[in-house]
Amino acid sequence: MAVTNPAPPATQAAAPYRWRWAALFVILAAEVMDLLDALITTIAAPTIQKDLGGSDSLVQWLGAGYTLAMAVGLITGGRLGDLFGRKRMFLIGAFGFTAASLLCGVATGPEMLIASRVLQGLFGAVMLPQGLGMIKEMFPPEEIGKAFGAFGPVMTISSVGGPVLAGWLVDADFFGTGWRMIFLINLPLGLAAALAGLKFLPEFRLSNATRLDLVGVGLVSVAGFLLIYPLIQGRELGWPAWTFVSMAASLVVFVLFARYETGRVKAGKDPLVTPTLFRKRAFSGGMVAGLAFFSGMIGLSLVFSIYMQMGLHYSPLKAGLASLPQALGGVIGFGIAMAGLQEKLGRALLQIGVVVMAAGAAVLGVTIHLSGTDVGVWQLAPGLALVGVGMGLTMAPFFDIVLAGVEPHESGSASGTLTAVQQLGSALGAAVLGTLFFNLLAEQWTFGSAMQATVWVEIGLLALTFALSFLLPLRARPETAGH
């Protein structure tokens, strides 16, 4: 799930594009595919593991493989459109994403499924940035707010309906497909979006586009893999020495990446990520806060789905329905923030959201402790709803507040970097919290006790997010607030 922070550009094309609203519909369809595929495997993962016979790491890789590939691809996805044309790259991404979905749906084993999920993430990273770039060029100033405003309802419906849809598709077992239908459902949507894109999307290309920084992309990819792979596989392999060497090496490669990008700037070449961003306390603090926040948020969702289905023996559909209070709470929190509190409170709103989310997690942990193995959906609802409200209050101002700490000419690189950090945090959360949960189960902890421990780790990550938030600017810039 790629959350973006688009803002209106300074200049617009003289004449609005004729098919701009039809093109917007195509772009929104692509966003729906990405958001659904980021959510549905969380609910379907236990069923997939049981059917394919994979280890516990399969459950983690289903989400981590997708988001790690998305993180790496998003850094350079927008530049591909500048070089080769946004329409062309959108169509390549859409057709590729659809084909990868088909491969997921016909996967014969864990390895094929994980590889197909990685392909989904890579093609998604090619597809999504093109749509945002085209919106900025298709719409005149008086319409661009409405265009970006359409993302809110679409993402809301997808986030609320995604887990329920996944549970329903798995339980319904249409044509004997079971969990495979959660991927196969992308085929008509993806093909329709791609074919409509052929007709309605405009072709824009920047004449001054620079060459790709392939070395930088390679360094980021290696660093991410060296970190995530041992975190997920280490437990099942008994934590051999190489897993710790690999994680340490990932930090070294990240440092090499930063130095390489600095060298490119000194040589007069365009960097993948603007190096000066890392010297800004507000932005660096925002990146670490984003890693902590998104890793905890996604990791908790994954572990909670496993707990409901394997520990409480909920069906996939019941687990999806049980997740509704969190999704609805997120909608409410986001709506409250966008109703004017974001401009009035600024950074304080983000901090309030983190506190509310931590309170909800604490309520959830206490509920699980008091109820034992006999936990009903309605007992879980209050804690989940609070978690959701806190998520909405936090996410609404997050990108705008962090970006207020960079110079206007750095905002493009900073926005892309933050979106990649969001995806990397999601992969890290599936790796760290998933590994913790499965490790506790292997040590004969009950599902309830392991879930409680995961909740307290999430509260710790939220505490870290809260502490780091004091490094952020007090308010967003007026021209970006609310976008």
Coordinates of C-alpha atoms in Angstrom, one line a residue:
M1 CA 0.0 0.0 0.0
A2 CA 1.7 3.2 -1.2
V3 CA 0.4 6.3 0.6
T4 CA 1.4 9.3 -1.4
N5 CA 1.5 13.0 -0.6
P6 CA 0.7 14.7 -3.9
A7 CA 0.6 18.5 -4.0
P8 CA -0.4 20.8 -6.9
P9 CA 2.4 21.9 -9.1
A10 CA 3.4 25.4 -9.6
T11 CA 2.5 25.5 -13.3
Q12 CA -0.1 23.7 -15.4
A13 CA -0.7 23.0 -19.1
A14 CA -2.5 25.7 -21.0
A15 CA -5.4 23.5 -22.1
P16 CA -6.9 20.8 -19.9
Y17 CA -6.7 17.3 -21.3
R18 CA -9.9 16.2 -22.9
W19 CA -10.2 12.8 -21.4
R20 CA -8.8 13.8 -18.0
W21 CA -11.7 12.4 -15.9
A22 CA -11.7 9.1 -17.7
A23 CA -8.0 8.9 -17.2
L24 CA -8.4 9.7 -13.5
F25 CA -10.8 6.6 -13.3
V26 CA -8.0 4.5 -14.8
I27 CA -5.5 5.8 -12.3
L28 CA -7.8 5.2 -9.4
A29 CA -8.3 1.6 -10.5
A30 CA -4.6 1.1 -10.3
E31 CA -4.5 2.5 -6.8
V32 CA -7.3 0.1 -5.8
M33 CA -5.3 -2.9 -7.1
D34 CA -2.3 -1.8 -5.1
L35 CA -4.2 -1.2 -1.9
L36 CA -6.2 -4.4 -2.1
D37 CA -3.1 -6.5 -2.7
A38 CA -1.3 -4.9 0.3
L39 CA -4.3 -5.9 2.5
I40 CA -5.7 -9.2 1.3
T41 CA -2.8 -11.4 2.0
T42 CA -2.9 -10.5 5.7
I43 CA -6.2 -12.2 6.0
A44 CA -5.5 -15.1 3.6
A45 CA -2.0 -15.9 4.7
P46 CA -2.9 -18.7 7.2
T47 CA -5.0 -20.4 4.6
I48 CA -2.3 -20.1 2.0
Q49 CA 0.3 -21.5 4.4
K50 CA -1.9 -24.5 5.1
D51 CA -2.7 -25.2 1.4
L52 CA 0.8 -24.8 0.1
G53 CA 2.5 -26.4 3.0
G54 CA 5.0 -23.6 3.6
S55 CA 6.8 -22.7 6.8
D56 CA 5.9 -19.7 9.0
S57 CA 8.2 -17.5 7.0
L58 CA 5.8 -17.9 4.0
V59 CA 3.3 -15.9 6.0
Q60 CA 5.8 -13.1 6.5
W61 CA 7.2 -13.1 2.9
L62 CA 3.7 -12.7 1.4
G63 CA 3.7 -9.1 2.6
A64 CA 7.4 -8.4 3.0
G65 CA 8.3 -9.5 -0.5
Y66 CA 5.7 -7.2 -2.0
T67 CA 6.5 -4.2 0.1
L68 CA 10.3 -4.5 -0.1
A69 CA 10.1 -4.7 -3.9
M70 CA 7.7 -1.7 -3.9
A71 CA 10.1 0.3 -1.7
V72 CA 13.0 -0.3 -4.0
G73 CA 11.0 0.3 -7.2
L74 CA 9.2 3.5 -6.0
I75 CA 12.5 5.3 -5.6
T76 CA 13.1 5.3 -9.4
G77 CA 9.6 4.6 -10.7
G78 CA 8.7 8.2 -11.4
R79 CA 11.9 8.8 -13.2
L80 CA 11.1 5.9 -15.6
G81 CA 8.1 7.8 -16.7
D82 CA 10.2 11.0 -17.3
L83 CA 12.6 9.0 -19.5
F84 CA 10.3 6.7 -21.4
G85 CA 6.9 8.3 -21.2
R86 CA 4.4 8.1 -18.3
K87 CA 1.6 6.4 -20.4
R88 CA 4.0 3.7 -21.6
M89 CA 5.4 3.0 -18.2
F90 CA 1.9 3.0 -16.6
L91 CA 0.7 0.4 -19.2
I92 CA 3.8 -1.7 -18.7
G93 CA 3.2 -1.6 -14.9
A94 CA -0.5 -2.4 -15.2
F95 CA -0.1 -5.3 -17.6
G96 CA 2.9 -6.6 -15.6
F97 CA 1.0 -6.3 -12.3
T98 CA -1.9 -8.2 -13.8
A99 CA 0.3 -11.0 -15.2
A100 CA 2.1 -11.3 -11.8
S101 CA -1.4 -11.6 -10.2
L102 CA -2.1 -14.5 -12.5
L103 CA 1.2 -16.1 -11.5
C104 CA 0.2 -15.7 -7.8
G105 CA -3.2 -17.3 -8.5
V106 CA -1.7 -20.4 -10.2
A107 CA 1.4 -20.7 -7.9
T108 CA 2.2 -24.4 -7.2
G109 CA 4.5 -23.8 -4.2
P110 CA 5.7 -21.2 -1.7
E111 CA 8.7 -20.2 -3.8
M112 CA 6.7 -19.4 -6.9
L113 CA 4.1 -17.4 -4.9
I114 CA 6.8 -15.3 -3.1
A115 CA 8.6 -14.6 -6.4
S116 CA 5.3 -13.6 -8.0
R117 CA 4.5 -11.3 -5.1
V118 CA 7.9 -9.6 -5.6
L119 CA 7.0 -9.1 -9.3
Q120 CA 3.7 -7.6 -8.3
G121 CA 5.6 -5.1 -6.1
L122 CA 8.0 -4.2 -8.8
F123 CA 5.4 -3.6 -11.5
G124 CA 3.2 -1.7 -9.0
A125 CA 6.2 0.6 -8.3
V126 CA 6.4 1.3 -12.1
M127 CA 2.7 1.8 -12.4
L128 CA 1.7 4.0 -9.4
P129 CA 4.0 7.1 -9.8
Q130 CA 3.0 7.6 -13.4
G131 CA -0.7 8.2 -12.5
L132 CA 0.2 10.9 -9.9
G133 CA 2.5 12.6 -12.4
M134 CA -0.2 12.6 -15.1
I135 CA -2.8 14.1 -12.8
K136 CA -0.6 17.1 -12.2
E137 CA -0.3 17.7 -15.9
M138 CA -3.9 16.9 -17.0
F139 CA -5.9 19.0 -14.7
P140 CA -6.1 22.8 -14.5
P141 CA -5.5 24.5 -11.1
E142 CA -9.3 24.9 -10.3
E143 CA -9.8 21.1 -10.8
I144 CA -6.7 19.5 -9.4
G145 CA -8.0 19.6 -5.8
K146 CA -11.1 17.6 -6.9
A147 CA -8.9 15.2 -8.7
F148 CA -6.7 14.4 -5.7
G149 CA -9.8 14.5 -3.5
A150 CA -11.1 11.5 -5.3
F151 CA -8.3 9.4 -3.8
G152 CA -9.8 9.7 -0.3
P153 CA -13.1 7.9 -0.8
V154 CA -11.6 5.3 -3.1
M155 CA -8.8 4.4 -0.6
T156 CA -11.3 4.5 2.3
I157 CA -13.7 2.0 0.6
S158 CA -10.7 -0.2 -0.4
S159 CA -9.2 -0.2 3.1
V160 CA -12.5 -1.0 4.8
G161 CA -13.7 -3.6 2.2
G162 CA -10.3 -5.2 1.5
P163 CA -10.1 -7.5 4.5
V164 CA -13.8 -8.5 4.3
L165 CA -13.5 -9.1 0.6
A166 CA -10.4 -11.3 1.1
G167 CA -12.1 -13.4 3.8
W168 CA -15.3 -13.8 1.7
L169 CA -13.4 -14.9 -1.4
V170 CA -11.4 -17.5 0.6
D171 CA -14.4 -18.9 2.4
A172 CA -16.7 -18.8 -0.7
D173 CA -14.2 -21.0 -2.6
F174 CA -15.5 -20.0 -6.0
F175 CA -14.9 -22.8 -8.6
G176 CA -12.7 -24.5 -6.1
T177 CA -10.1 -21.7 -6.2
G178 CA -10.0 -21.0 -2.5
W179 CA -7.4 -18.4 -1.6
R180 CA -6.3 -18.1 -5.2
M181 CA -9.3 -15.9 -6.1
I182 CA -7.8 -13.0 -4.1
F183 CA -5.2 -12.7 -6.8
L184 CA -7.3 -13.8 -9.8
I185 CA -9.8 -11.1 -9.1
N186 CA -7.1 -8.7 -10.3
L187 CA -7.3 -10.0 -13.8
P188 CA -10.5 -8.3 -14.9
L189 CA -9.7 -5.1 -13.0
G190 CA -6.1 -5.0 -14.3
L191 CA -7.0 -5.7 -17.9
A192 CA -9.8 -3.2 -17.8
A193 CA -7.5 -0.5 -16.4
A194 CA -4.8 -1.3 -18.9
L195 CA -7.1 -1.4 -22.0
A196 CA -8.9 1.8 -20.8
G197 CA -5.4 3.4 -20.3
L198 CA -4.6 2.7 -24.0
K199 CA -7.6 4.8 -24.9
F200 CA -7.7 7.6 -22.3
L201 CA -4.3 8.2 -20.8
P202 CA -2.3 11.1 -22.2
E203 CA 1.4 10.8 -23.1
F204 CA 3.7 13.1 -21.2
R205 CA 7.5 13.1 -21.2
L206 CA 10.0 15.5 -19.7
S207 CA 12.5 16.7 -22.2
N208 CA 15.2 17.3 -19.6
A209 CA 14.9 13.8 -18.0
T210 CA 18.2 12.5 -16.7
R211 CA 19.6 9.0 -16.8
L212 CA 18.7 6.3 -14.2
D213 CA 21.0 5.8 -11.2
L214 CA 21.2 2.0 -11.6
V215 CA 24.1 1.7 -9.2
G216 CA 22.1 3.5 -6.5
V217 CA 19.1 1.3 -7.1
G218 CA 21.3 -1.8 -6.8
L219 CA 22.8 -0.6 -3.5
V220 CA 19.4 0.1 -2.0
S221 CA 18.1 -3.3 -3.2
V222 CA 21.1 -5.2 -1.7
A223 CA 20.8 -3.3 1.6
G224 CA 17.1 -4.0 1.9
F225 CA 17.6 -7.7 1.2
L226 CA 20.5 -8.1 3.5
L227 CA 18.3 -6.7 6.3
I228 CA 15.0 -8.4 5.7
Y229 CA 16.1 -11.9 4.6
P230 CA 17.9 -12.9 7.8
L231 CA 15.2 -11.3 10.0
I232 CA 12.6 -13.6 8.4
Q233 CA 14.6 -16.8 7.8
G234 CA 17.0 -16.6 10.8
R235 CA 14.6 -18.1 13.3
E236 CA 13.9 -21.2 11.2
L237 CA 17.6 -21.7 10.6
G238 CA 18.5 -21.4 14.2
W239 CA 20.1 -17.9 13.9
P240 CA 23.5 -18.9 12.4
A241 CA 26.3 -16.4 12.5
W242 CA 25.8 -15.2 8.9
T243 CA 22.4 -13.8 9.7
F244 CA 23.9 -11.2 12.1
V245 CA 26.7 -10.5 9.7
S246 CA 24.1 -9.9 7.0
M247 CA 22.1 -7.4 9.1
A248 CA 25.3 -5.6 10.0
A249 CA 26.4 -5.5 6.3
S250 CA 23.0 -4.0 5.4
L251 CA 23.9 -0.9 7.5
V252 CA 27.3 -0.7 5.7
V253 CA 25.7 -0.8 2.3
F254 CA 23.2 1.9 3.3
V255 CA 26.2 4.1 4.3
L256 CA 27.9 3.3 1.0
F257 CA 24.7 4.3 -0.8
A258 CA 24.6 7.7 0.9
R259 CA 28.3 8.3 0.1
Y260 CA 27.7 7.2 -3.5
E261 CA 24.8 9.6 -3.9
T262 CA 26.9 12.5 -2.5
G263 CA 29.6 11.6 -5.1
R264 CA 27.1 11.8 -7.9
V265 CA 26.0 15.3 -6.8
K266 CA 29.7 16.5 -6.7
A267 CA 30.2 15.0 -10.2
G268 CA 27.2 17.0 -11.5
K269 CA 24.9 14.0 -11.9
D270 CA 21.3 13.7 -10.7
P271 CA 21.1 11.5 -7.5
L272 CA 18.6 8.9 -6.8
V273 CA 18.0 10.5 -3.4
T274 CA 19.1 14.1 -2.6
P275 CA 22.0 13.6 -0.1
T276 CA 21.4 16.9 1.7
L277 CA 18.1 15.4 3.0
F278 CA 20.0 13.1 5.4
R279 CA 21.7 16.1 7.0
K280 CA 18.4 17.7 8.0
R281 CA 17.4 16.7 11.5
A282 CA 13.7 17.0 10.9
F283 CA 13.7 14.8 7.8
S284 CA 16.1 12.2 9.2
G285 CA 13.9 12.1 12.4
G286 CA 10.8 11.8 10.2
M287 CA 12.3 8.8 8.3
V288 CA 13.1 6.9 11.5
A289 CA 9.7 7.8 12.9
G290 CA 8.1 6.5 9.7
L291 CA 10.0 3.3 9.9
A292 CA 8.9 2.7 13.5
F293 CA 5.3 3.7 12.9
F294 CA 4.7 1.8 9.7
S295 CA 6.6 -1.3 10.8
G296 CA 4.5 -1.5 14.0
M297 CA 1.2 -0.8 12.2
I298 CA 1.7 -3.4 9.5
G299 CA 3.4 -6.0 11.7
L300 CA 0.6 -5.8 14.3
S301 CA -2.0 -6.3 11.6
L302 CA -0.3 -9.4 10.3
V303 CA 0.2 -11.0 13.7
F304 CA -3.3 -10.1 14.8
S305 CA -4.7 -11.9 11.7
I306 CA -2.7 -15.0 12.5
Y307 CA -3.8 -14.9 16.1
M308 CA -7.5 -14.7 15.1
Q309 CA -7.3 -17.5 12.7
M310 CA -4.8 -19.9 14.2
G311 CA -5.3 -19.0 17.9
L312 CA -9.0 -18.2 18.1
H313 CA -10.0 -20.4 15.1
Y314 CA -11.8 -17.6 13.3
S315 CA -12.7 -18.3 9.7
P316 CA -11.1 -15.9 7.1
L317 CA -14.4 -14.1 6.7
K318 CA -14.9 -13.7 10.5
A319 CA -11.3 -12.5 10.8
G320 CA -12.0 -9.9 8.0
L321 CA -15.2 -8.8 9.7
A322 CA -13.4 -8.6 13.1
S323 CA -10.9 -6.2 11.5
L324 CA -13.7 -3.8 10.4
P325 CA -13.6 -1.6 13.6
Q326 CA -9.9 -0.8 13.0
A327 CA -10.6 0.1 9.3
L328 CA -13.6 2.2 10.2
G329 CA -11.7 3.9 13.0
G330 CA -9.0 4.8 10.5
V331 CA -11.6 6.4 8.3
I332 CA -13.0 8.4 11.3
G333 CA -9.6 9.5 12.4
F334 CA -8.6 10.6 9.0
G335 CA -11.9 12.5 8.5
I336 CA -11.5 14.3 11.8
A337 CA -7.9 15.3 10.9
M338 CA -8.9 16.6 7.4
A339 CA -11.9 18.5 8.8
G340 CA -9.5 21.3 10.0
L341 CA -7.5 19.9 12.9
Q342 CA -4.5 19.3 10.7
E343 CA -4.1 23.0 10.0
K344 CA -4.9 24.0 13.6
L345 CA -2.8 21.5 15.5
G346 CA 0.0 20.6 13.1
R347 CA 2.5 18.3 14.8
A348 CA 0.4 18.0 17.9
L349 CA -2.3 16.2 15.9
L350 CA 0.2 13.6 14.9
Q351 CA 1.3 13.1 18.5
I352 CA -2.3 12.9 19.7
G353 CA -2.8 10.2 17.1
V354 CA 0.2 8.2 18.3
V355 CA -1.1 8.4 21.9
V356 CA -4.6 7.3 20.9
M357 CA -3.2 4.4 18.9
A358 CA -1.0 3.3 21.8
A359 CA -4.0 3.5 24.1
G360 CA -6.0 1.3 21.7
A361 CA -3.2 -1.2 21.6
A362 CA -3.1 -1.3 25.4
V363 CA -6.9 -1.9 25.5
L364 CA -6.5 -4.7 23.0
G365 CA -3.7 -6.3 25.0
V366 CA -5.6 -6.2 28.3
T367 CA -8.7 -7.6 26.6
I368 CA -6.8 -10.6 25.3
H369 CA -5.2 -11.1 28.7
L370 CA -8.5 -11.0 30.6
S371 CA -10.5 -13.1 28.0
G372 CA -8.0 -15.9 27.4
T373 CA -9.0 -18.1 24.5
D374 CA -12.6 -17.1 24.6
V375 CA -12.4 -13.7 22.9
G376 CA -15.4 -12.5 20.9
V377 CA -15.4 -10.1 18.0
W378 CA -17.3 -7.5 20.0
Q379 CA -14.7 -7.7 22.8
L380 CA -11.9 -6.9 20.4
A381 CA -13.8 -4.0 18.7
P382 CA -13.1 -1.2 21.2
G383 CA -9.3 -1.6 21.2
L384 CA -9.2 -2.1 17.4
A385 CA -11.4 1.0 16.9
L386 CA -9.1 3.1 19.0
V387 CA -6.0 1.8 17.1
G388 CA -7.8 2.8 13.9
V389 CA -8.7 6.3 15.0
G390 CA -5.1 6.8 16.1
M391 CA -3.8 5.6 12.8
G392 CA -6.0 8.0 10.9
L393 CA -5.0 11.0 13.1
T394 CA -1.3 10.1 12.7
M395 CA -1.2 9.3 9.0
A396 CA -3.2 12.4 7.8
P397 CA -0.6 15.0 8.8
F398 CA 2.5 12.8 8.7
F399 CA 3.9 13.4 5.2
D400 CA 3.0 17.1 5.1
I401 CA 4.7 17.7 8.5
V402 CA 7.9 15.8 7.6
L403 CA 8.1 17.5 4.2
A404 CA 7.9 20.9 5.9
G405 CA 11.4 20.3 7.1
V406 CA 13.0 20.3 3.6
E407 CA 13.5 23.0 1.0
P408 CA 10.9 23.3 -1.8
H409 CA 13.4 22.1 -4.5
E410 CA 14.0 19.0 -2.4
S411 CA 10.4 18.1 -1.9
G412 CA 10.1 15.8 -4.9
S413 CA 13.1 13.6 -3.8
A414 CA 11.9 13.8 -0.2
S415 CA 8.4 12.7 -1.0
G416 CA 9.6 9.7 -3.0
T417 CA 12.0 8.8 -0.2
L418 CA 9.3 8.9 2.4
T419 CA 7.0 6.7 0.4
A420 CA 9.8 4.2 0.0
V421 CA 10.4 4.4 3.7
Q422 CA 6.8 3.6 4.3
Q423 CA 7.1 0.4 2.2
L424 CA 10.4 -0.6 3.8
G425 CA 8.8 -0.1 7.2
S426 CA 6.0 -2.4 6.2
A427 CA 8.4 -5.1 5.2
L428 CA 10.4 -4.6 8.4
G429 CA 7.3 -4.9 10.5
A430 CA 6.3 -8.2 8.9
A431 CA 9.8 -9.4 9.5
V432 CA 10.4 -8.3 13.1
L433 CA 7.0 -8.7 14.7
G434 CA 6.2 -11.8 12.7
T435 CA 9.5 -13.4 13.8
L436 CA 8.9 -12.4 17.4
F437 CA 5.4 -13.9 17.4
F438 CA 6.5 -17.2 15.8
N439 CA 9.5 -17.5 18.0
L440 CA 7.4 -17.2 21.1
L441 CA 5.0 -19.9 19.8
A442 CA 8.0 -22.1 19.2
E443 CA 9.0 -21.6 22.9
Q444 CA 5.6 -23.0 23.9
W445 CA 3.9 -19.6 24.6
T446 CA 0.2 -19.6 24.1
F447 CA -1.3 -17.7 21.2
G448 CA -2.8 -15.2 23.6
S449 CA 0.5 -14.6 25.4
A450 CA 2.5 -14.2 22.2
M451 CA -0.1 -11.8 20.9
Q452 CA 0.1 -9.7 24.1
A453 CA 3.9 -9.6 23.8
T454 CA 3.6 -8.4 20.2
V455 CA 1.2 -5.7 21.3
W456 CA 3.6 -4.4 23.9
V457 CA 6.4 -4.3 21.3
E458 CA 4.1 -2.2 19.1
I459 CA 3.5 0.2 22.0
G460 CA 7.2 0.5 22.3
L461 CA 7.5 1.4 18.6
L462 CA 4.8 4.0 19.1
A463 CA 6.7 5.4 22.1
L464 CA 9.7 5.7 19.8
T465 CA 7.6 7.4 17.1
F466 CA 6.3 9.9 19.7
A467 CA 9.7 10.7 21.0
L468 CA 11.1 11.3 17.4
S469 CA 8.1 13.4 16.5
F470 CA 9.6 16.3 18.6
L471 CA 12.2 16.6 15.9
L472 CA 9.6 17.5 13.3
P473 CA 8.4 21.0 12.3
L474 CA 5.5 22.3 14.3
R475 CA 3.3 22.8 11.2
A476 CA 3.1 21.9 7.5
R477 CA 3.6 24.5 4.8
P478 CA 0.4 26.3 3.9
E479 CA 0.7 25.3 0.3
T480 CA 0.9 21.6 1.0
A481 CA -1.3 21.1 4.1
G482 CA -4.2 18.9 3.5
H483 CA -3.0 17.4 0.2

